[in-house]
XYZ file of C-alpha atoms in Angstrom:
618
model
C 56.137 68.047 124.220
C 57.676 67.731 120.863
C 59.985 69.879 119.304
C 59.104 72.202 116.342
C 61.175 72.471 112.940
C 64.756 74.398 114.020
C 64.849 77.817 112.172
C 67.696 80.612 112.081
C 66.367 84.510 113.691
C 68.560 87.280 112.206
C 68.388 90.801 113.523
C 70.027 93.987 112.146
C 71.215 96.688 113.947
C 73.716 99.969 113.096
C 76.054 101.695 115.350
C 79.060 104.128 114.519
C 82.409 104.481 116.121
C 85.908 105.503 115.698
C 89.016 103.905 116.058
C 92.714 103.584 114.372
C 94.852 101.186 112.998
C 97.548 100.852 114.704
C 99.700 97.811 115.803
C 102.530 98.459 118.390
C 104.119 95.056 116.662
C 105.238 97.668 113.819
C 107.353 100.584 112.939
C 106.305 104.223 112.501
C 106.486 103.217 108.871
C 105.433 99.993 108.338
C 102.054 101.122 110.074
C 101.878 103.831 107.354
C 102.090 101.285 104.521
C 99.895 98.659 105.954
C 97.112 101.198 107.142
C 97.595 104.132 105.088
C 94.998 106.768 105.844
C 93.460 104.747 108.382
C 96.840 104.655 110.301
C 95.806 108.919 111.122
C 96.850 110.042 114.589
C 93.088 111.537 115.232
C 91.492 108.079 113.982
C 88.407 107.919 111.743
C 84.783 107.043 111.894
C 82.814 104.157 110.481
C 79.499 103.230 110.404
C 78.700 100.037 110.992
C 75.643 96.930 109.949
C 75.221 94.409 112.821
C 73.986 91.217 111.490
C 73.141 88.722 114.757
C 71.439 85.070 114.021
C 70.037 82.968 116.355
C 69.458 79.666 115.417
C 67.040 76.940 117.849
C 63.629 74.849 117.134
C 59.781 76.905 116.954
C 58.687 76.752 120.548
C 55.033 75.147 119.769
C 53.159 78.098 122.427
C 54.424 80.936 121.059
C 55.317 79.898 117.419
C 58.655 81.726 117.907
C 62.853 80.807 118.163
C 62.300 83.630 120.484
C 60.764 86.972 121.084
C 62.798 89.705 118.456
C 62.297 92.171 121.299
C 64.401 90.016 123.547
C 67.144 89.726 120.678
C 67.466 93.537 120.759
C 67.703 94.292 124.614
C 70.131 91.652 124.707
C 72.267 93.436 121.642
C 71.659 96.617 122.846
C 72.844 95.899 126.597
C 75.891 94.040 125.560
C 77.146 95.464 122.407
C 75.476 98.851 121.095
C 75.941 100.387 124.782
C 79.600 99.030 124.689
C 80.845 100.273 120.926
C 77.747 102.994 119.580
C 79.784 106.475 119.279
C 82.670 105.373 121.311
C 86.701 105.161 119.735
C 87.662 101.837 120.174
C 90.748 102.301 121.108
C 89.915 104.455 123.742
C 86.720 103.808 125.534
C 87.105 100.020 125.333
C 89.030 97.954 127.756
C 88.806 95.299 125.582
C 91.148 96.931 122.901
C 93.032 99.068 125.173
C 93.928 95.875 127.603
C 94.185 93.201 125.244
C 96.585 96.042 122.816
C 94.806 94.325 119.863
C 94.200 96.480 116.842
C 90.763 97.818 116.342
C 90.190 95.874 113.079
C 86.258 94.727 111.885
C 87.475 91.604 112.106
C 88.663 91.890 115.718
C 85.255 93.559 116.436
C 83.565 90.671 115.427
C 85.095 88.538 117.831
C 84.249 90.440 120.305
C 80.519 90.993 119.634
C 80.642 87.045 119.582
C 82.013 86.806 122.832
C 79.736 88.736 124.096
C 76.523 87.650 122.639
C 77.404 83.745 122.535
C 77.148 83.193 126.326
C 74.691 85.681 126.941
C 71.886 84.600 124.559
C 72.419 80.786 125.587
C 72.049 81.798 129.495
C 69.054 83.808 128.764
C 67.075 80.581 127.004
C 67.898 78.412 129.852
C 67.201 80.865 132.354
C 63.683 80.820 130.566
C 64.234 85.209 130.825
C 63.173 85.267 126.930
C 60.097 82.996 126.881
C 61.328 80.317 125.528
C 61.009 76.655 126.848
C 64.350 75.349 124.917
C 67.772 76.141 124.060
C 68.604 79.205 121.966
C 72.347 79.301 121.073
C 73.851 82.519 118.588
C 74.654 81.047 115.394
C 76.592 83.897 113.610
C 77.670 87.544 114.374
C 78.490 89.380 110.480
C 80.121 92.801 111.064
C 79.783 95.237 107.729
C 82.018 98.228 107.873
C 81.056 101.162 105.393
C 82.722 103.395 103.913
C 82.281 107.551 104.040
C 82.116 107.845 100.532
C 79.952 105.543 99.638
C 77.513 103.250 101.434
C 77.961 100.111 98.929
C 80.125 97.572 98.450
C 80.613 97.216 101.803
C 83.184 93.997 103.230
C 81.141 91.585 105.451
C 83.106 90.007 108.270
C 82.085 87.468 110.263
C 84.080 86.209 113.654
C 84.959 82.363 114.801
C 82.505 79.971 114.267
C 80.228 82.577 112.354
C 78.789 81.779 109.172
C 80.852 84.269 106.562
C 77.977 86.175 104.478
C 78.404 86.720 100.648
C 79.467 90.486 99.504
C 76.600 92.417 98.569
C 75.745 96.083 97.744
C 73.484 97.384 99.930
C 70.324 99.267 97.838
C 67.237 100.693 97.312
C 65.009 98.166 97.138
C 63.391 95.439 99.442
C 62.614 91.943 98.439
C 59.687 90.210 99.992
C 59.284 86.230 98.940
C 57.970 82.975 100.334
C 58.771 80.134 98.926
C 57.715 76.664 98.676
C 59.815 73.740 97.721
C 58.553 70.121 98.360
C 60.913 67.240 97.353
C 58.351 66.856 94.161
C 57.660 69.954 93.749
C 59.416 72.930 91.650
C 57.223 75.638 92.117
C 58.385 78.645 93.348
C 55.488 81.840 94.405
C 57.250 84.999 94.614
C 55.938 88.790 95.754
C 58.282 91.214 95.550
C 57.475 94.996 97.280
C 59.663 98.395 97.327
C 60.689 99.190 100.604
C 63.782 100.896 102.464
C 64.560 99.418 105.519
C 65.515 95.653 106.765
C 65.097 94.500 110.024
C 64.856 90.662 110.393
C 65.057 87.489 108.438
C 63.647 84.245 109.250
C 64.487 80.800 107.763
C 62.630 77.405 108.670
C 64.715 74.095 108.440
C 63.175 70.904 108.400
C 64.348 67.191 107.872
C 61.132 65.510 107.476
C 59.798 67.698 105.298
C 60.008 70.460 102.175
C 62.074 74.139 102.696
C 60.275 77.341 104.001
C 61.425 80.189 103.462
C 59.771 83.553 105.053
C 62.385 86.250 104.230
C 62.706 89.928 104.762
C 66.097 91.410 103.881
C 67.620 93.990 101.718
C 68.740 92.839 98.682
C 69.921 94.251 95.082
C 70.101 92.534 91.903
C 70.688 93.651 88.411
C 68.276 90.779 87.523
C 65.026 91.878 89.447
C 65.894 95.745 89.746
C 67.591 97.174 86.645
C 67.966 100.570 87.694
C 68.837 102.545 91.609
C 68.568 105.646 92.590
C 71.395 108.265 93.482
C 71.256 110.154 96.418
C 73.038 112.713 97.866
C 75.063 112.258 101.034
C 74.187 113.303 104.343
C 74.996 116.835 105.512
C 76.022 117.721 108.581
C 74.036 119.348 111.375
C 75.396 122.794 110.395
C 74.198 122.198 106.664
C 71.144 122.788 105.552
C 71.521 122.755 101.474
C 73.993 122.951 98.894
C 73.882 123.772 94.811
C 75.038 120.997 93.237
C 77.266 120.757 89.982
C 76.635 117.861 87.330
C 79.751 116.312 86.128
C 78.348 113.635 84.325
C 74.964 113.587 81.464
C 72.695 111.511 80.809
C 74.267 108.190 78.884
C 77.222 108.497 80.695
C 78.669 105.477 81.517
C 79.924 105.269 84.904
C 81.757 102.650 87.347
C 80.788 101.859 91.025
C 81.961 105.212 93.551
C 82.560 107.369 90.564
C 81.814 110.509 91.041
C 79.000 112.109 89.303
C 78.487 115.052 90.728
C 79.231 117.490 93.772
C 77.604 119.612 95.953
C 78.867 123.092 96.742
C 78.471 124.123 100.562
C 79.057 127.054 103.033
C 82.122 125.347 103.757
C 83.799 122.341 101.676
C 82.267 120.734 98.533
C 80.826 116.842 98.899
C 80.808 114.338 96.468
C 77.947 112.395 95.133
C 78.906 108.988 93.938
C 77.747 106.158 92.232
C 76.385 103.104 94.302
C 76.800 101.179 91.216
C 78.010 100.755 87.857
C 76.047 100.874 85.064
C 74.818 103.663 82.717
C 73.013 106.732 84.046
C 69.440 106.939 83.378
C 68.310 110.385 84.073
C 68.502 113.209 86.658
C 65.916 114.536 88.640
C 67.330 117.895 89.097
C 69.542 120.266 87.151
C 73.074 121.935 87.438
C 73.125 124.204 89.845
C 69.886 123.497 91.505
C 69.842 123.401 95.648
C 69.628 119.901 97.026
C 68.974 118.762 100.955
C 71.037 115.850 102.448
C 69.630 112.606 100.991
C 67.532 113.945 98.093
C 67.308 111.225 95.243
C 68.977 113.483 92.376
C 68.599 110.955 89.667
C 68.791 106.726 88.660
C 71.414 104.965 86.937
C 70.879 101.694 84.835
C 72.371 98.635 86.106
C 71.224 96.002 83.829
C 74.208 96.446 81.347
C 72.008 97.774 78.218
C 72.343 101.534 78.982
C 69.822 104.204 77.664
C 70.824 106.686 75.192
C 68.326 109.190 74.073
C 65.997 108.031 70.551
C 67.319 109.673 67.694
C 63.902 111.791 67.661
C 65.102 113.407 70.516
C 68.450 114.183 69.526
C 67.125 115.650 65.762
C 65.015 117.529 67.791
C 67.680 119.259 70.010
C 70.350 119.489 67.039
C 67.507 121.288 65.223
C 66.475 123.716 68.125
C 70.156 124.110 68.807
C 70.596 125.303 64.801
C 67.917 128.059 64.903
C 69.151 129.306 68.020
C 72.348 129.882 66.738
C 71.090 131.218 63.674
C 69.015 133.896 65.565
C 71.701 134.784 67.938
C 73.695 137.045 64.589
C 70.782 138.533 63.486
C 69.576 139.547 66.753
C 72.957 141.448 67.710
C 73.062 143.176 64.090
C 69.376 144.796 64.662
C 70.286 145.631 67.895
C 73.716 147.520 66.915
C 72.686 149.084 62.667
C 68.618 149.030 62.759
C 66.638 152.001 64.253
C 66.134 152.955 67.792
C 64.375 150.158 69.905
C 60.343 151.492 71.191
C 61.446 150.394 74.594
C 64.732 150.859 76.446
C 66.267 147.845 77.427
C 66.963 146.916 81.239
C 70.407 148.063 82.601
C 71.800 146.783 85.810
C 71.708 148.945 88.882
C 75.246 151.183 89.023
C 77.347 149.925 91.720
C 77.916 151.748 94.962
C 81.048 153.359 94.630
C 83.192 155.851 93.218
C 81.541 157.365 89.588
C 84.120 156.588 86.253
C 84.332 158.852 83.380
C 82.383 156.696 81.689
C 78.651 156.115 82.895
C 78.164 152.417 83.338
C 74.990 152.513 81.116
C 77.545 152.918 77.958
C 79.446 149.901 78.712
C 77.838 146.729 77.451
C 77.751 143.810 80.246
C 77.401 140.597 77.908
C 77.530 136.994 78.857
C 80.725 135.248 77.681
C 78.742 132.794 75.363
C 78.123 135.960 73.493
C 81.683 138.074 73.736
C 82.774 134.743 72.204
C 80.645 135.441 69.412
C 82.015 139.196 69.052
C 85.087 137.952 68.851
C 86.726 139.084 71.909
C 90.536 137.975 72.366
C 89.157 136.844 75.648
C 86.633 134.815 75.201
C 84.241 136.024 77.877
C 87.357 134.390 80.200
C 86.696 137.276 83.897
C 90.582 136.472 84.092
C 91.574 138.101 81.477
C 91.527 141.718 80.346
C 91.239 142.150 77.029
C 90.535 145.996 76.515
C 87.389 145.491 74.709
C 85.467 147.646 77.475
C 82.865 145.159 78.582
C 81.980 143.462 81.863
C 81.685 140.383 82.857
C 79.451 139.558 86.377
C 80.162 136.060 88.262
C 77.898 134.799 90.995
C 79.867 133.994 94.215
C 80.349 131.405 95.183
C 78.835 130.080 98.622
C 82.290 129.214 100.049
C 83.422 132.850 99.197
C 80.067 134.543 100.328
C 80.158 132.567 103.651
C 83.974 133.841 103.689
C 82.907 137.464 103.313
C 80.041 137.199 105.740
C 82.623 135.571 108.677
C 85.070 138.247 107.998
C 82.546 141.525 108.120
C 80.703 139.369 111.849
C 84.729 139.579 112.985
C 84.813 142.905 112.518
C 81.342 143.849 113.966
C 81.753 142.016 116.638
C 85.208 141.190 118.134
C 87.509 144.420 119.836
C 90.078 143.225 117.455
C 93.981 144.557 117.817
C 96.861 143.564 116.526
C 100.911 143.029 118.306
C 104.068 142.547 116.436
C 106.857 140.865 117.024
C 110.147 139.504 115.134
C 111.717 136.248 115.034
C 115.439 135.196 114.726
C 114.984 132.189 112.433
C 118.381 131.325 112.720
C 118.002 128.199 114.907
C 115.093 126.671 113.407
C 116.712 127.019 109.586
C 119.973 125.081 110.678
C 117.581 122.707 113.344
C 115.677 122.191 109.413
C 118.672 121.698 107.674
C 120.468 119.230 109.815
C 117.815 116.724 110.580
C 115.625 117.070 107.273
C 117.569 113.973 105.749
C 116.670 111.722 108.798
C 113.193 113.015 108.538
C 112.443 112.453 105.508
C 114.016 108.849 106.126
C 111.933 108.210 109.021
C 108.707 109.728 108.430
C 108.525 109.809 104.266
C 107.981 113.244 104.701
C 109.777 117.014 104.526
C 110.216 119.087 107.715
C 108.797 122.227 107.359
C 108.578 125.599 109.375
C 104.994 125.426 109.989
C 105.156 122.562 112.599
C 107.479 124.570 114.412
C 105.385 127.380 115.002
C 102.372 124.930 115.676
C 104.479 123.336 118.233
C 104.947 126.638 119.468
C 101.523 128.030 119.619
C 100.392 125.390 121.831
C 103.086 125.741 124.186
C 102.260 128.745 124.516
C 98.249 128.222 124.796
C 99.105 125.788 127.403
C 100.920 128.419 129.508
C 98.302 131.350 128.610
C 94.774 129.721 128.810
C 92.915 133.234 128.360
C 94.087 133.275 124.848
C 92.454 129.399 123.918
C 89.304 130.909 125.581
C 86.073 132.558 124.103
C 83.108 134.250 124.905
C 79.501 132.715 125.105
C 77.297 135.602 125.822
C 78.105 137.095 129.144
C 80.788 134.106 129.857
C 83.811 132.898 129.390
C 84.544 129.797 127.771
C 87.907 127.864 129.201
C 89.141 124.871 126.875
C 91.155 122.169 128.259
C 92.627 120.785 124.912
C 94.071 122.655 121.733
C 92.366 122.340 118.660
C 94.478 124.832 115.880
C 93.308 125.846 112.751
C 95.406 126.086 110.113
C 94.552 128.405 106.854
C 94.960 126.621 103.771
C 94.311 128.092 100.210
C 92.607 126.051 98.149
C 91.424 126.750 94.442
C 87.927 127.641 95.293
C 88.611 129.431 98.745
C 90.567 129.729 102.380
C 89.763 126.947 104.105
C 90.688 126.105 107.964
C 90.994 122.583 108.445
C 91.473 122.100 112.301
C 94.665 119.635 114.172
C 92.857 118.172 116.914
C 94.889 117.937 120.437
C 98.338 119.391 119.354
C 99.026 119.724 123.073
C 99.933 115.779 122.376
C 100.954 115.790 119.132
C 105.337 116.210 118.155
C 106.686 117.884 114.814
C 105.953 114.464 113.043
C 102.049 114.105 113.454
C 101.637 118.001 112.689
C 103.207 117.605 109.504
C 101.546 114.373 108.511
C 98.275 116.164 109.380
C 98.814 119.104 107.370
C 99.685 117.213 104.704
C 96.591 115.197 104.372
C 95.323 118.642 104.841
C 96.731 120.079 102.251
C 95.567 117.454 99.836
C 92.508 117.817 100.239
C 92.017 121.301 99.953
C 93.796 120.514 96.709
C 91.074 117.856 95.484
C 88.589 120.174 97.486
C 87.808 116.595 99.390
C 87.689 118.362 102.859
C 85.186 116.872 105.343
C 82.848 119.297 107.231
C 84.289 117.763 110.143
C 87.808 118.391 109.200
C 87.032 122.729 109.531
C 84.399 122.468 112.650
C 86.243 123.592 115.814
C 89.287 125.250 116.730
C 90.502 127.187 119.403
C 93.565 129.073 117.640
C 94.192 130.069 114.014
C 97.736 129.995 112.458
C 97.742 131.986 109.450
C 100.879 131.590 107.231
C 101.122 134.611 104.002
C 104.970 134.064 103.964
C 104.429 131.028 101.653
C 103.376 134.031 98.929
C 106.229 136.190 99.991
C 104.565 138.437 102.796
C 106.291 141.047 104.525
C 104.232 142.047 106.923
C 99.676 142.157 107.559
C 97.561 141.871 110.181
C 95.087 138.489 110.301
C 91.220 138.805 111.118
C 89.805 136.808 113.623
C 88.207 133.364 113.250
C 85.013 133.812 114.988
C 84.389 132.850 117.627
C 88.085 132.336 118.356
C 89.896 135.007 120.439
C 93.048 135.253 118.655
C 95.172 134.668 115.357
C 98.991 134.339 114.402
C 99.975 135.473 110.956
C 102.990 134.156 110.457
C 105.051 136.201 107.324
C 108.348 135.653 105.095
C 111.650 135.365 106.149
C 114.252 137.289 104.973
C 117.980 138.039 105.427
C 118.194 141.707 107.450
C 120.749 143.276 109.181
C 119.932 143.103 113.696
C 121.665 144.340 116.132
C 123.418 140.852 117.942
C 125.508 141.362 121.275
C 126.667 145.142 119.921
C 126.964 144.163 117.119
C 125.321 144.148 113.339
C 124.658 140.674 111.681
C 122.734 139.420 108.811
C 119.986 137.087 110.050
C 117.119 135.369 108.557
C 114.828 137.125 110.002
C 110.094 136.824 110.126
C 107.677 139.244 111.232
C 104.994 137.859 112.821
C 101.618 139.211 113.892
C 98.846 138.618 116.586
C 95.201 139.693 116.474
C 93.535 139.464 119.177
C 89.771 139.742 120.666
C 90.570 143.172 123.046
C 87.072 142.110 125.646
C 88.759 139.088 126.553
C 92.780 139.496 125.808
C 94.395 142.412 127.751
C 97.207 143.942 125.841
C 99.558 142.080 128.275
C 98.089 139.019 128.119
C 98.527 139.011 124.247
C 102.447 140.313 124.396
C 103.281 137.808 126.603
C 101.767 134.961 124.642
C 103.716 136.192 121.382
C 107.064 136.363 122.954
C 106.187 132.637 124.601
C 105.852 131.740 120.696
C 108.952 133.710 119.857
C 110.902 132.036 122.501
C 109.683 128.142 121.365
C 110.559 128.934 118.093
C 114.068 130.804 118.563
C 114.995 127.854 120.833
C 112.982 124.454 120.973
C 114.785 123.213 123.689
C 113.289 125.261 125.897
C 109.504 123.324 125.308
C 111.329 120.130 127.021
C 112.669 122.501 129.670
C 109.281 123.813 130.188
C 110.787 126.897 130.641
């Protein structure tokens, strides 16, 4: 029986997993230069595109290289079982063994290795249907990025064929083409879609080229516009209102951000898949969006839109009497005679009553106290003594802040211990090695790892206090996941170290640095704040003497650490002046005795007084 035409059989697949880089060949900081971010302790996620092609001739009884269905058991079995939510550097022998770095490219090779033998045995072994050799002709690896799913870097292992880069889009291109060696026609239907699953090419040496394709594909030629969408939310995120930060005409590059959505928790940022020039926007500034809702298009093809100049005299024009009618609306309402019908007044406030009835105190928006000529400007931070009010909506970080708080009260037995701590030891343990720290790591030592250090110690020797309740049980942990409070500009936020148990004063302060950053750029990851077993709370970085933390449901317990300050103690008989902190614990009194919580805040007071004793494991 003769041999058909030999054509190539691609199949896409997607998997995530986790992993660091991280070569043992290199220093601390040579790791830190050549990875950067990716060189984190905890590791980071990635989603991943599988490209696998198959290449062998059209068996003549089935009209197939093989069956597709085949393709994917065989992928599934030997690679997405293997890799699919797994950290590569843990759960695979392959990295762990070998100690090769977790790399796309080193991925790659190993999905080869895998497939290459596998695929080949099943043809011969006639277990896919197929009455001749099947052999894997290329393996491409795509690793995305979490900020953007474009412009993604294709990798492709030994003897793989090395795909060209390409953005990854809205739109589907269907074609089949037909070129004869005398022929230079070309018949082309083209369809939206969204997803890509195979692609099948026909090679023949006797003949013309066909060419049956089905594969994603983006071109500023054939599609001059894409759609923006916003990101995916997490499981605990249903919606968010969502802040424009660009307009309509707005030029804009390729993972620029254009706008962000406001959550319960953090604030995500919707970027640009490409550059161009944005189009128009399907919804409107401060309008609730779902994950993945298209929010608006942006114009690829290099022209741009601007709006016609109809459009713009039209606004400028509305925009003119508006203004106009804004005066001469205030000066009726303030010289002309009584109005027939009372205007609305907001609801008073519960509270204490002022002097003054709230009905007599105009509440304007700023736009207009601009107008009046305030010295404020309608600005809620400043007081200008011109007797008005100003009313702000909250925001939903600071409204799901409030509601936590108020369920900690109603619901947790919450009491608070005090202790002091001599930071004698830990200033001049600071002061001595910051130099070679800083050296080492690139980094300042501060306090806080200390007192991280600490707290899991001392969670390690009191379990009860990393518990918490589920209903009528009790919850034990076997790791240590702290939260750490961190003010950023629109909120507290509790970004969580993962596994301090293993972590030393270097990788706690790396961590909270990152932290710290992006509470700054308010770039904090859902992920980053879900969890925790243990809060650290730390007011002495404003200068606080002494408070008592709430409770980060459903945690059972919180340190507030405070300032330190030079005060006179009582050493050996006799009075010295040491720099001395108060620090606090709240804890959940239906799980934490009152000895249970004493005890665990002298175990911190000990760690931090004198590290030495941690090694002693004393």
């Amino acid at each position: 029986m003769s041999l058909g035409p030999k054509a190539y059989l691609t199949r896409r697949e997607t998997f995530s997993a986790s992993h660091r880089l991280h070569s043992t060949n290199l220093s601390d900081n040579e790791n830190i230069l050549l990875y950067d971010k990716c060189n984190n302790p905890n590791g980071h996620g990635h989603n991943y595109v599988l490209e696998v092609t198959v290449v062998g001739h059209i068996d003549p009884k089935t009209g197939m290289v093989m069956n597709i269905s085949d393709l994917k058991v065989l992928i599934q079995t030997h690679v997405l079982d293997l890799v699919d939510h797994k950290h590569l550097d843990l759960d695979m022998e392959y990295f762990r063994m070998k100690n090769l770095v977790s790399t796309t490219e080193n991925l790659a090779v190993f999905i080869w290795e895998q497939l290459a033998l596998q695929i080949e045995r099943a043809s011969q072994n006639n277990h896919i249907g197929m009455s001749h050799i099947v052999s894997l002709r290329s393996a491409s690896l795509r690793a995305l990025r979490s900020s953007s799913t474009a412009s993604s870097a294709v990798l492709a292992a030994t003897k793989c064929t090395t795909y060209s880069q390409r953005s990854i889009g809205q739109q589907q291109q269907y074609s089949y083409s037909t070129l004869p060696s005398t022929s230079t026609g070309i018949l082309t239907r083209e369809r939206q879609r969204t997803l890509s699953e195979q692609t099948l090419v026909i090679d023949s040496s006797n003949a013309g080229l066909y060419a049956l394709t089905r594969h994603l594909h983006t071109s500023s030629i054939l599609f001059d516009s894409v759609s923006v969408s916003t990101p995916s939310f997490p499981e605990s995120v249903k919606d968010g209102t969502i802040r424009l930060l660009k307009k309509v005409g707005d030029k804009v590059s390729a993972d620029e951000t254009i706008a962000e959505i406001e959550t319960d928790k953090t604030n995500l940022s919707v970027n640009a898949p490409q550059g161009g020039v944005i189009e128009s926007f399907s919804v409107a500034d401060g309008d609730n969006v779902t994950s993945g809702a298209v929010i608006g298009k942006i114009d690829t093809s290099g022209s741009g839109t601007k709006p016609t100049s109809a459009t713009a005299d039209a606004k400028a024009k509305a925009a003119a009497e508006k203004t106009k009618e804004e005066p001469a609306k205030q000066s009726s309402d303030t010289s002309g005679p009584a109005p027939s019908k009372t205007p609305s007044v907001p609801a008073t406030p519960k509270g204490p009553q002022r002097e003054t009835p709230t009905s007599q105190i105009s509440v304007t928006p700023a736009k207009q106290q601009a107008v009046g000529g305030g010295s404020s400007g309608g600005d809620p931070n400043k007081i200008s003594g011109t007797r008005s009010e100003t009313r702000v909506k909250m925001s939903r970080m600071r409204l799901k802040i409030a509601e936590r708080l108020k369920e900690a009260q109603n619901t947790c037995a919450m009491l608070t211990t005090f202790n002091e701590i001599d930071m004698s030891n830990i200033v001049e343990f600071r002061k001595k090695y910051a130099d070679q720290f800083l050296k080492r790591h690139n980094m300042k030592l501060g306090f806080m790892s200390a007192f991280v250090k600490a707290s899991a110690c001392a969670l390690v020797d009191n379990p009860i206090v990393n518990a918490v309740i589920d209903g009528n049980e009790i919850v034990y942990r076997d790791y240590v996941d702290i939260s750490v409070a961190v003010a950023a500009p629109k909120g507290l936020v509790v970004p969580v170290l993962r596994n301090v148990e293993r972590m030393n004063f270097a990788d706690i302060e790396r961590t909270i640095s990152e932290y710290g950053e992006k509470a700054k750029k308010g770039s904090l990851a859902i992920e980053d704040m879900d969890g925790g077993t243990f809060t650290i709370s730390n007011g002495g970085v404003f200068g606080s003497l002494f408070g008592t933390p709430i409770i980060n449901p459903p945690q059972s317990a919180i340190l507030g650490m405070h300032g330190i300050f030079d005060r006179p103690v009582a050493i050996n008989g006799k009075i010295e002046i040491r720099p001395m902190m108060y620090v606090a614990l709240t804890y959940d009194h239906r799980i934490l005795d009152g000895r249970d919580a004493v005890l665990f805040l002298r175990k911190i007071k000990q760690y931090v007084e004198d590290s030495r004793s941690i090694f002693l494991d004393l």
